[in-house]
């Protein structure tokens, strides 16, 4: 093959064995192996967890197959990698010895200090794979003795670095957002992708899991806490919008709770409004991206960015005019989903308005539900909510 195709750089081969899918990438003088995951499940006794793993594998596969050849580079030789490793993320110093640069180096060694992070399979946090050109791995780590979360992201160079958004959030003093303790860019351009790391303080568990674990406190407690969390996140969204920042991916996995406080995480799909209060010129200079190129790319992704089940009705039908109103509507669905699952999980009932078939069908069903106040609460499975939550939902409604 190398003789007949002298310009070929690699040859990808997908291998199915034992129900698992593996990608082998053969290059000149090396072979790189990437485990895509489980590809088959039992037809006679299908389990929800197995179906979910197959779905994740298909997302990984679609992500790889949709990459153009010049961006095909997300593969490492894992055959010699240990089950766990210690990563030190070291900021590169400038000529004067300062460490203001966002560029950093990732070094794998056996030393453990306050700036080292131990990564293994047990610390990996499973996150949904978005097939639209971005990939992130998230790990639970310790930062200076405190629980933290390390996020390694492969982001197209024409998209916004997540750490730049956190800089804007911190500068504007936005409440109920994660505290960023470390960040940097490891590789500026790898086959058209930026390799970035971000370390934030641990934000707890999802709102849904938090309510589920405490449902023995009674329906009134569940409803009161859900109302409080909703108002905290809506306030966060309003403050961010006033600062020229739009989240665009408010979903159940991104609303976290710790010590009774709600936090909106994962600002990786956020957009900075060009004419907003945020100093976009300074951010672009610091994080090394082309402002106008990134702004145009983020605008183009407005109709498709987000988690489908929690998208607003206009975004579900392809609206390009996106604002904080869409994020507030998404937060409404997050609360409805969390409360409904807490009330109905024992019955394994999925309310009509939370049952995803396709984008347009979901938009139609929800549009019908919103024609009458009591109907919408029934179809979302929250007709047993107390008066306080009902009043707050009515305000959002």
Short mmCIF file of C-alpha atoms in Angstrom, two decimals:
data_model
loop_
_atom_site.label_atom_id
_atom_site.label_comp_id
_atom_site.label_asym_id
_atom_site.label_seq_id
_atom_site.Cartn_x
_atom_site.Cartn_y
_atom_site.Cartn_z
CA UNK A 1 0.00 0.00 0.00
CA UNK A 2 2.79 2.43 0.91
CA UNK A 3 4.47 1.67 -2.42
CA UNK A 4 1.34 2.06 -4.55
CA UNK A 5 0.15 5.16 -2.61
CA UNK A 6 3.33 7.09 -1.73
CA UNK A 7 1.44 10.17 -0.49
CA UNK A 8 -0.69 8.23 2.00
CA UNK A 9 0.07 9.15 5.64
CA UNK A 10 -2.10 6.62 7.45
CA UNK A 11 -4.56 3.77 6.96
CA UNK A 12 -7.46 3.46 9.44
CA UNK A 13 -8.88 -0.04 10.07
CA UNK A 14 -11.97 -0.66 12.22
CA UNK A 15 -11.99 -4.06 13.95
CA UNK A 16 -15.02 -5.71 15.58
CA UNK A 17 -14.29 -8.48 18.06
CA UNK A 18 -16.18 -9.69 21.11
CA UNK A 19 -18.85 -7.07 20.66
CA UNK A 20 -16.34 -4.21 20.93
CA UNK A 21 -15.18 -1.79 18.26
CA UNK A 22 -11.48 -0.89 17.95
CA UNK A 23 -9.80 1.53 15.56
CA UNK A 24 -6.28 0.76 14.39
CA UNK A 25 -4.48 3.58 12.59
CA UNK A 26 -1.48 2.32 10.65
CA UNK A 27 1.18 4.93 9.89
CA UNK A 28 4.61 4.54 8.39
CA UNK A 29 6.54 2.74 11.12
CA UNK A 30 3.84 2.79 13.82
CA UNK A 31 0.38 1.55 14.67
CA UNK A 32 -2.00 3.49 16.93
CA UNK A 33 -4.91 1.81 18.69
CA UNK A 34 -8.08 3.51 19.98
CA UNK A 35 -10.85 1.69 21.80
CA UNK A 36 -14.20 3.04 20.60
CA UNK A 37 -16.26 0.91 22.99
CA UNK A 38 -19.14 -1.56 23.09
CA UNK A 39 -20.85 -2.08 19.73
CA UNK A 40 -23.33 -4.90 20.39
CA UNK A 41 -25.98 -5.73 22.98
CA UNK A 42 -28.16 -8.73 23.72
CA UNK A 43 -31.20 -8.87 21.45
CA UNK A 44 -33.11 -11.24 23.74
CA UNK A 45 -32.39 -9.31 26.95
CA UNK A 46 -31.40 -5.72 26.07
CA UNK A 47 -30.38 -3.55 29.00
CA UNK A 48 -30.65 0.21 29.04
CA UNK A 49 -27.01 0.59 30.13
CA UNK A 50 -25.79 -1.54 27.20
CA UNK A 51 -27.87 0.42 24.71
CA UNK A 52 -26.40 3.63 26.14
CA UNK A 53 -22.85 2.31 25.71
CA UNK A 54 -23.57 1.36 22.08
CA UNK A 55 -24.95 4.85 21.50
CA UNK A 56 -21.76 6.41 22.92
CA UNK A 57 -19.64 4.18 20.70
CA UNK A 58 -21.61 5.26 17.64
CA UNK A 59 -21.09 8.90 18.62
CA UNK A 60 -17.32 8.31 18.87
CA UNK A 61 -17.38 6.54 15.51
CA UNK A 62 -19.38 9.33 13.87
CA UNK A 63 -17.01 11.91 15.33
CA UNK A 64 -14.04 10.13 13.76
CA UNK A 65 -15.70 9.42 10.41
CA UNK A 66 -16.78 13.06 10.04
CA UNK A 67 -13.22 14.40 10.49
CA UNK A 68 -11.55 15.64 7.29
CA UNK A 69 -8.18 13.97 6.59
CA UNK A 70 -6.10 16.99 7.68
CA UNK A 71 -7.78 16.88 11.10
CA UNK A 72 -7.46 13.14 11.65
CA UNK A 73 -5.10 13.20 14.59
CA UNK A 74 -6.87 12.30 17.84
CA UNK A 75 -5.07 9.01 18.36
CA UNK A 76 -2.35 7.90 20.71
CA UNK A 77 -0.56 4.60 21.21
CA UNK A 78 -2.27 3.34 24.36
CA UNK A 79 -0.61 -0.07 24.26
CA UNK A 80 2.26 1.06 26.48
CA UNK A 81 0.30 3.42 28.73
CA UNK A 82 -0.04 2.41 32.38
CA UNK A 83 -3.42 1.92 34.04
CA UNK A 84 -2.89 5.23 35.80
CA UNK A 85 -0.52 8.13 35.29
CA UNK A 86 0.44 11.38 36.94
CA UNK A 87 0.16 14.47 34.76
CA UNK A 88 1.89 17.72 35.58
CA UNK A 89 0.61 20.76 33.69
CA UNK A 90 3.38 23.34 33.65
CA UNK A 91 2.91 26.87 32.35
CA UNK A 92 5.66 27.96 29.99
CA UNK A 93 7.62 30.90 31.32
CA UNK A 94 8.25 34.02 29.28
CA UNK A 95 11.67 35.60 28.78
CA UNK A 96 11.37 37.48 32.07
CA UNK A 97 10.49 34.34 34.03
CA UNK A 98 6.80 35.21 34.35
CA UNK A 99 3.99 32.68 33.95
CA UNK A 100 1.25 34.90 32.52
CA UNK A 101 1.26 32.91 29.27
CA UNK A 102 -1.66 30.53 28.74
CA UNK A 103 0.63 28.08 26.92
CA UNK A 104 1.54 25.04 29.00
CA UNK A 105 3.27 21.67 28.78
CA UNK A 106 1.81 18.34 29.89
CA UNK A 107 4.40 16.01 31.42
CA UNK A 108 3.70 12.42 32.48
CA UNK A 109 5.90 11.21 35.32
CA UNK A 110 5.78 9.65 38.77
CA UNK A 111 6.16 12.79 40.85
CA UNK A 112 3.24 13.91 42.97
CA UNK A 113 3.03 17.51 44.11
CA UNK A 114 0.32 20.13 44.51
CA UNK A 115 0.24 20.77 40.76
CA UNK A 116 0.10 17.10 39.72
CA UNK A 117 -3.08 15.24 38.79
CA UNK A 118 -3.38 11.46 38.94
CA UNK A 119 -5.58 10.07 36.18
CA UNK A 120 -6.96 6.56 35.91
CA UNK A 121 -10.11 4.77 34.76
CA UNK A 122 -11.80 5.25 38.13
CA UNK A 123 -11.33 9.04 38.05
CA UNK A 124 -12.76 9.39 34.55
CA UNK A 125 -16.22 11.01 34.46
CA UNK A 126 -18.35 9.60 31.67
CA UNK A 127 -19.81 12.40 29.59
CA UNK A 128 -21.96 12.31 26.44
CA UNK A 129 -19.98 12.59 23.21
CA UNK A 130 -21.02 15.42 20.94
CA UNK A 131 -20.51 14.34 17.32
CA UNK A 132 -20.11 17.90 16.05
CA UNK A 133 -16.34 18.20 16.07
CA UNK A 134 -15.52 18.67 19.77
CA UNK A 135 -14.26 16.11 22.26
CA UNK A 136 -13.52 16.35 25.98
CA UNK A 137 -12.36 13.98 28.70
CA UNK A 138 -13.24 14.87 32.29
CA UNK A 139 -11.53 13.51 35.42
CA UNK A 140 -12.01 13.85 39.16
CA UNK A 141 -8.72 15.04 40.64
CA UNK A 142 -7.29 16.80 43.69
CA UNK A 143 -5.99 20.35 43.43
CA UNK A 144 -3.89 21.43 46.41
CA UNK A 145 -5.69 18.87 48.57
CA UNK A 146 -9.22 19.84 47.50
CA UNK A 147 -11.62 17.94 45.18
CA UNK A 148 -11.52 19.34 41.67
CA UNK A 149 -12.40 18.46 38.09
CA UNK A 150 -9.87 18.37 35.24
CA UNK A 151 -11.22 18.77 31.71
CA UNK A 152 -9.03 18.03 28.67
CA UNK A 153 -10.62 19.39 25.49
CA UNK A 154 -9.93 19.05 21.79
CA UNK A 155 -11.61 22.09 20.26
CA UNK A 156 -11.49 23.30 16.65
CA UNK A 157 -9.23 26.34 16.40
CA UNK A 158 -12.10 28.37 14.96
CA UNK A 159 -14.17 27.88 18.14
CA UNK A 160 -14.03 29.68 21.49
CA UNK A 161 -11.60 28.35 24.14
CA UNK A 162 -13.64 27.46 27.23
CA UNK A 163 -11.08 29.04 29.54
CA UNK A 164 -11.56 32.37 27.78
CA UNK A 165 -15.25 32.20 28.69
CA UNK A 166 -14.34 31.50 32.33
CA UNK A 167 -12.06 34.54 32.27
CA UNK A 168 -15.02 36.63 31.11
CA UNK A 169 -17.30 35.12 33.78
CA UNK A 170 -14.77 35.84 36.51
CA UNK A 171 -14.19 39.40 35.31
CA UNK A 172 -17.93 40.08 35.36
CA UNK A 173 -18.44 38.45 38.79
CA UNK A 174 -21.12 36.03 37.57
CA UNK A 175 -22.60 34.04 40.46
CA UNK A 176 -23.28 30.28 40.58
CA UNK A 177 -20.48 29.37 38.16
CA UNK A 178 -17.53 27.01 38.88
CA UNK A 179 -14.35 28.48 40.34
CA UNK A 180 -11.52 28.05 37.82
CA UNK A 181 -8.25 27.23 39.63
CA UNK A 182 -6.00 26.46 36.65
CA UNK A 183 -6.16 26.50 32.86
CA UNK A 184 -3.99 26.63 29.81
CA UNK A 185 -3.39 25.53 26.23
CA UNK A 186 -1.17 22.49 25.77
CA UNK A 187 -1.16 22.49 21.94
CA UNK A 188 -2.18 25.53 19.92
CA UNK A 189 -2.94 23.70 16.68
CA UNK A 190 -3.02 19.91 16.33
CA UNK A 191 -4.53 18.98 12.96
CA UNK A 192 -6.82 21.99 13.23
CA UNK A 193 -7.65 21.42 16.92
CA UNK A 194 -6.63 23.25 20.07
CA UNK A 195 -5.75 21.02 23.06
CA UNK A 196 -6.84 22.82 26.23
CA UNK A 197 -7.02 21.94 29.89
CA UNK A 198 -9.25 23.45 32.56
CA UNK A 199 -9.32 22.73 36.31
CA UNK A 200 -12.31 23.85 38.38
CA UNK A 201 -13.40 23.22 41.93
CA UNK A 202 -15.73 20.24 42.31
CA UNK A 203 -19.35 21.34 41.79
CA UNK A 204 -21.06 18.26 43.24
CA UNK A 205 -23.71 16.13 41.54
CA UNK A 206 -26.46 16.84 39.04
CA UNK A 207 -29.70 18.43 40.23
CA UNK A 208 -31.61 15.28 39.27
CA UNK A 209 -29.29 13.01 41.30
CA UNK A 210 -29.32 15.44 44.22
CA UNK A 211 -33.13 15.41 44.40
CA UNK A 212 -33.33 11.66 43.88
CA UNK A 213 -30.94 11.01 46.77
CA UNK A 214 -33.05 13.19 49.09
CA UNK A 215 -36.58 12.39 47.97
CA UNK A 216 -37.29 10.82 51.37
CA UNK A 217 -37.40 14.41 52.64
CA UNK A 218 -40.82 14.59 51.00
CA UNK A 219 -42.39 16.19 47.93
CA UNK A 220 -42.51 19.65 49.48
CA UNK A 221 -38.75 19.63 50.12
CA UNK A 222 -38.06 18.41 46.57
CA UNK A 223 -40.26 21.14 45.09
CA UNK A 224 -38.85 23.91 47.30
CA UNK A 225 -35.26 22.98 46.50
CA UNK A 226 -35.99 22.68 42.76
CA UNK A 227 -37.51 26.17 42.84
CA UNK A 228 -34.47 27.57 44.66
CA UNK A 229 -32.04 25.94 42.20
CA UNK A 230 -34.04 27.19 39.21
CA UNK A 231 -34.00 30.77 40.46
CA UNK A 232 -30.24 30.60 41.16
CA UNK A 233 -29.43 29.37 37.65
CA UNK A 234 -31.84 31.80 35.96
CA UNK A 235 -30.14 34.63 37.86
CA UNK A 236 -26.76 33.31 36.68
CA UNK A 237 -27.99 33.24 33.07
CA UNK A 238 -29.35 36.78 33.34
CA UNK A 239 -26.10 38.09 34.81
CA UNK A 240 -24.07 36.34 32.10
CA UNK A 241 -26.32 37.73 29.35
CA UNK A 242 -25.90 41.24 30.79
CA UNK A 243 -22.12 40.66 30.53
CA UNK A 244 -22.42 39.51 26.91
CA UNK A 245 -22.12 35.77 27.56
CA UNK A 246 -24.63 33.14 26.36
CA UNK A 247 -24.30 29.56 27.70
CA UNK A 248 -26.24 27.66 24.94
CA UNK A 249 -26.07 24.20 26.56
CA UNK A 250 -28.21 24.32 29.71
CA UNK A 251 -29.02 20.65 30.34
CA UNK A 252 -29.52 18.18 33.18
CA UNK A 253 -25.83 17.21 33.25
CA UNK A 254 -24.72 20.83 33.48
CA UNK A 255 -26.75 21.97 36.49
CA UNK A 256 -24.88 20.74 39.55
CA UNK A 257 -25.52 21.01 43.29
CA UNK A 258 -23.07 20.98 46.17
CA UNK A 259 -23.82 21.92 49.78
CA UNK A 260 -27.26 23.13 48.76
CA UNK A 261 -25.94 25.54 46.11
CA UNK A 262 -26.70 25.20 42.39
CA UNK A 263 -23.91 25.76 39.86
CA UNK A 264 -24.08 25.99 36.08
CA UNK A 265 -21.05 24.20 34.61
CA UNK A 266 -19.65 23.37 31.15
CA UNK A 267 -19.37 26.73 29.40
CA UNK A 268 -17.53 25.09 26.49
CA UNK A 269 -20.35 25.92 24.04
CA UNK A 270 -20.83 29.48 25.28
CA UNK A 271 -20.75 32.45 22.94
CA UNK A 272 -19.41 35.91 23.68
CA UNK A 273 -21.53 38.63 22.11
CA UNK A 274 -19.18 40.75 20.01
CA UNK A 275 -20.66 44.11 21.00
CA UNK A 276 -21.28 43.09 24.63
CA UNK A 277 -19.50 44.33 27.77
CA UNK A 278 -16.90 41.53 27.73
CA UNK A 279 -13.47 42.66 26.48
CA UNK A 280 -13.37 40.25 23.55
CA UNK A 281 -10.27 41.87 22.03
CA UNK A 282 -8.24 41.27 25.19
CA UNK A 283 -9.52 37.70 25.51
CA UNK A 284 -8.65 36.95 21.87
CA UNK A 285 -5.14 38.33 22.37
CA UNK A 286 -4.58 36.36 25.58
CA UNK A 287 -5.93 33.03 24.31
CA UNK A 288 -4.52 33.34 20.81
CA UNK A 289 -7.61 33.00 18.64
CA UNK A 290 -8.81 35.01 15.65
CA UNK A 291 -11.75 36.95 17.06
CA UNK A 292 -13.72 37.49 13.85
CA UNK A 293 -13.20 33.90 12.66
CA UNK A 294 -14.34 32.49 16.02
CA UNK A 295 -17.31 34.86 16.28
CA UNK A 296 -18.51 33.86 12.80
CA UNK A 297 -18.16 30.14 13.61
CA UNK A 298 -20.05 30.51 16.89
CA UNK A 299 -22.86 32.42 15.15
CA UNK A 300 -23.12 29.65 12.56
CA UNK A 301 -23.49 27.04 15.33
CA UNK A 302 -26.39 28.82 17.06
CA UNK A 303 -29.10 26.57 15.54
CA UNK A 304 -27.36 23.28 16.45
CA UNK A 305 -25.57 23.92 19.74
CA UNK A 306 -26.97 22.30 22.88
CA UNK A 307 -28.54 19.09 24.20
CA UNK A 308 -31.62 18.32 22.13
CA UNK A 309 -33.94 17.22 24.97
CA UNK A 310 -33.43 20.57 26.70
CA UNK A 311 -33.37 22.91 23.70
CA UNK A 312 -35.96 25.67 23.49
CA UNK A 313 -38.78 25.25 20.98
CA UNK A 314 -37.37 27.92 18.58
CA UNK A 315 -33.92 26.27 18.58
CA UNK A 316 -35.49 22.83 17.99
CA UNK A 317 -36.98 24.12 14.74
CA UNK A 318 -33.75 25.79 13.62
CA UNK A 319 -34.02 29.38 14.82
CA UNK A 320 -30.83 31.40 14.32
CA UNK A 321 -31.97 34.25 16.59
CA UNK A 322 -30.72 32.94 19.92
CA UNK A 323 -30.78 34.78 23.26
CA UNK A 324 -30.96 34.28 27.01
CA UNK A 325 -34.68 33.50 26.66
CA UNK A 326 -33.71 30.20 25.03
CA UNK A 327 -31.38 29.36 27.92
CA UNK A 328 -34.08 30.18 30.48
CA UNK A 329 -36.50 27.88 28.64
CA UNK A 330 -33.82 25.15 28.74
CA UNK A 331 -33.51 25.63 32.51
CA UNK A 332 -37.27 25.20 32.81
CA UNK A 333 -36.95 21.79 31.12
CA UNK A 334 -34.02 20.84 33.40
CA UNK A 335 -36.15 21.47 36.50
CA UNK A 336 -39.20 19.74 35.02
CA UNK A 337 -37.07 16.72 34.12
CA UNK A 338 -35.40 16.57 37.57
CA UNK A 339 -38.67 16.88 39.52
CA UNK A 340 -40.55 14.53 37.21
CA UNK A 341 -37.88 11.82 37.42
CA UNK A 342 -37.84 12.14 41.22
CA UNK A 343 -41.63 11.73 41.37
CA UNK A 344 -41.95 9.03 38.71
CA UNK A 345 -38.68 7.08 38.57
CA UNK A 346 -40.11 4.15 40.58
CA UNK A 347 -42.83 3.77 37.93
CA UNK A 348 -40.32 4.05 35.06
CA UNK A 349 -42.68 6.53 33.41
CA UNK A 350 -41.41 9.01 30.82
CA UNK A 351 -43.81 11.98 30.48
CA UNK A 352 -44.95 12.81 26.95
CA UNK A 353 -43.19 16.18 26.88
CA UNK A 354 -39.86 14.61 27.94
CA UNK A 355 -39.97 11.70 25.50
CA UNK A 356 -37.62 12.53 22.62
CA UNK A 357 -38.46 11.15 19.17
CA UNK A 358 -37.01 13.83 16.93
CA UNK A 359 -36.51 17.60 17.13
CA UNK A 360 -39.61 18.74 15.25
CA UNK A 361 -41.92 16.26 16.98
CA UNK A 362 -40.62 17.36 20.38
CA UNK A 363 -41.15 21.01 19.46
CA UNK A 364 -44.72 20.26 18.32
CA UNK A 365 -45.60 18.29 21.47
CA UNK A 366 -44.21 20.97 23.77
CA UNK A 367 -45.94 23.71 21.81
CA UNK A 368 -49.24 21.91 22.34
CA UNK A 369 -48.50 21.40 26.04
CA UNK A 370 -47.86 25.10 26.53
CA UNK A 371 -51.29 26.09 25.23
CA UNK A 372 -52.82 25.47 28.64
CA UNK A 373 -51.16 25.88 32.03
CA UNK A 374 -52.49 22.77 33.78
CA UNK A 375 -51.94 20.61 30.70
CA UNK A 376 -48.26 21.48 30.53
CA UNK A 377 -47.68 20.40 34.15
CA UNK A 378 -49.45 17.09 33.56
CA UNK A 379 -47.57 16.30 30.35
CA UNK A 380 -44.24 17.07 32.02
CA UNK A 381 -45.15 14.84 34.99
CA UNK A 382 -45.06 17.53 37.68
CA UNK A 383 -48.77 17.90 38.43
CA UNK A 384 -48.02 16.93 42.07
CA UNK A 385 -45.72 19.90 42.69
CA UNK A 386 -46.49 22.19 45.62
CA UNK A 387 -47.81 25.73 45.44
CA UNK A 388 -44.39 27.43 45.68
CA UNK A 389 -42.88 25.53 42.75
CA UNK A 390 -46.13 25.82 40.78
CA UNK A 391 -46.02 29.60 41.16
CA UNK A 392 -42.38 29.74 40.01
CA UNK A 393 -43.11 27.47 37.02
CA UNK A 394 -46.07 29.66 36.12
CA UNK A 395 -43.80 32.71 36.10
CA UNK A 396 -41.40 31.02 33.69
CA UNK A 397 -44.36 29.64 31.69
#
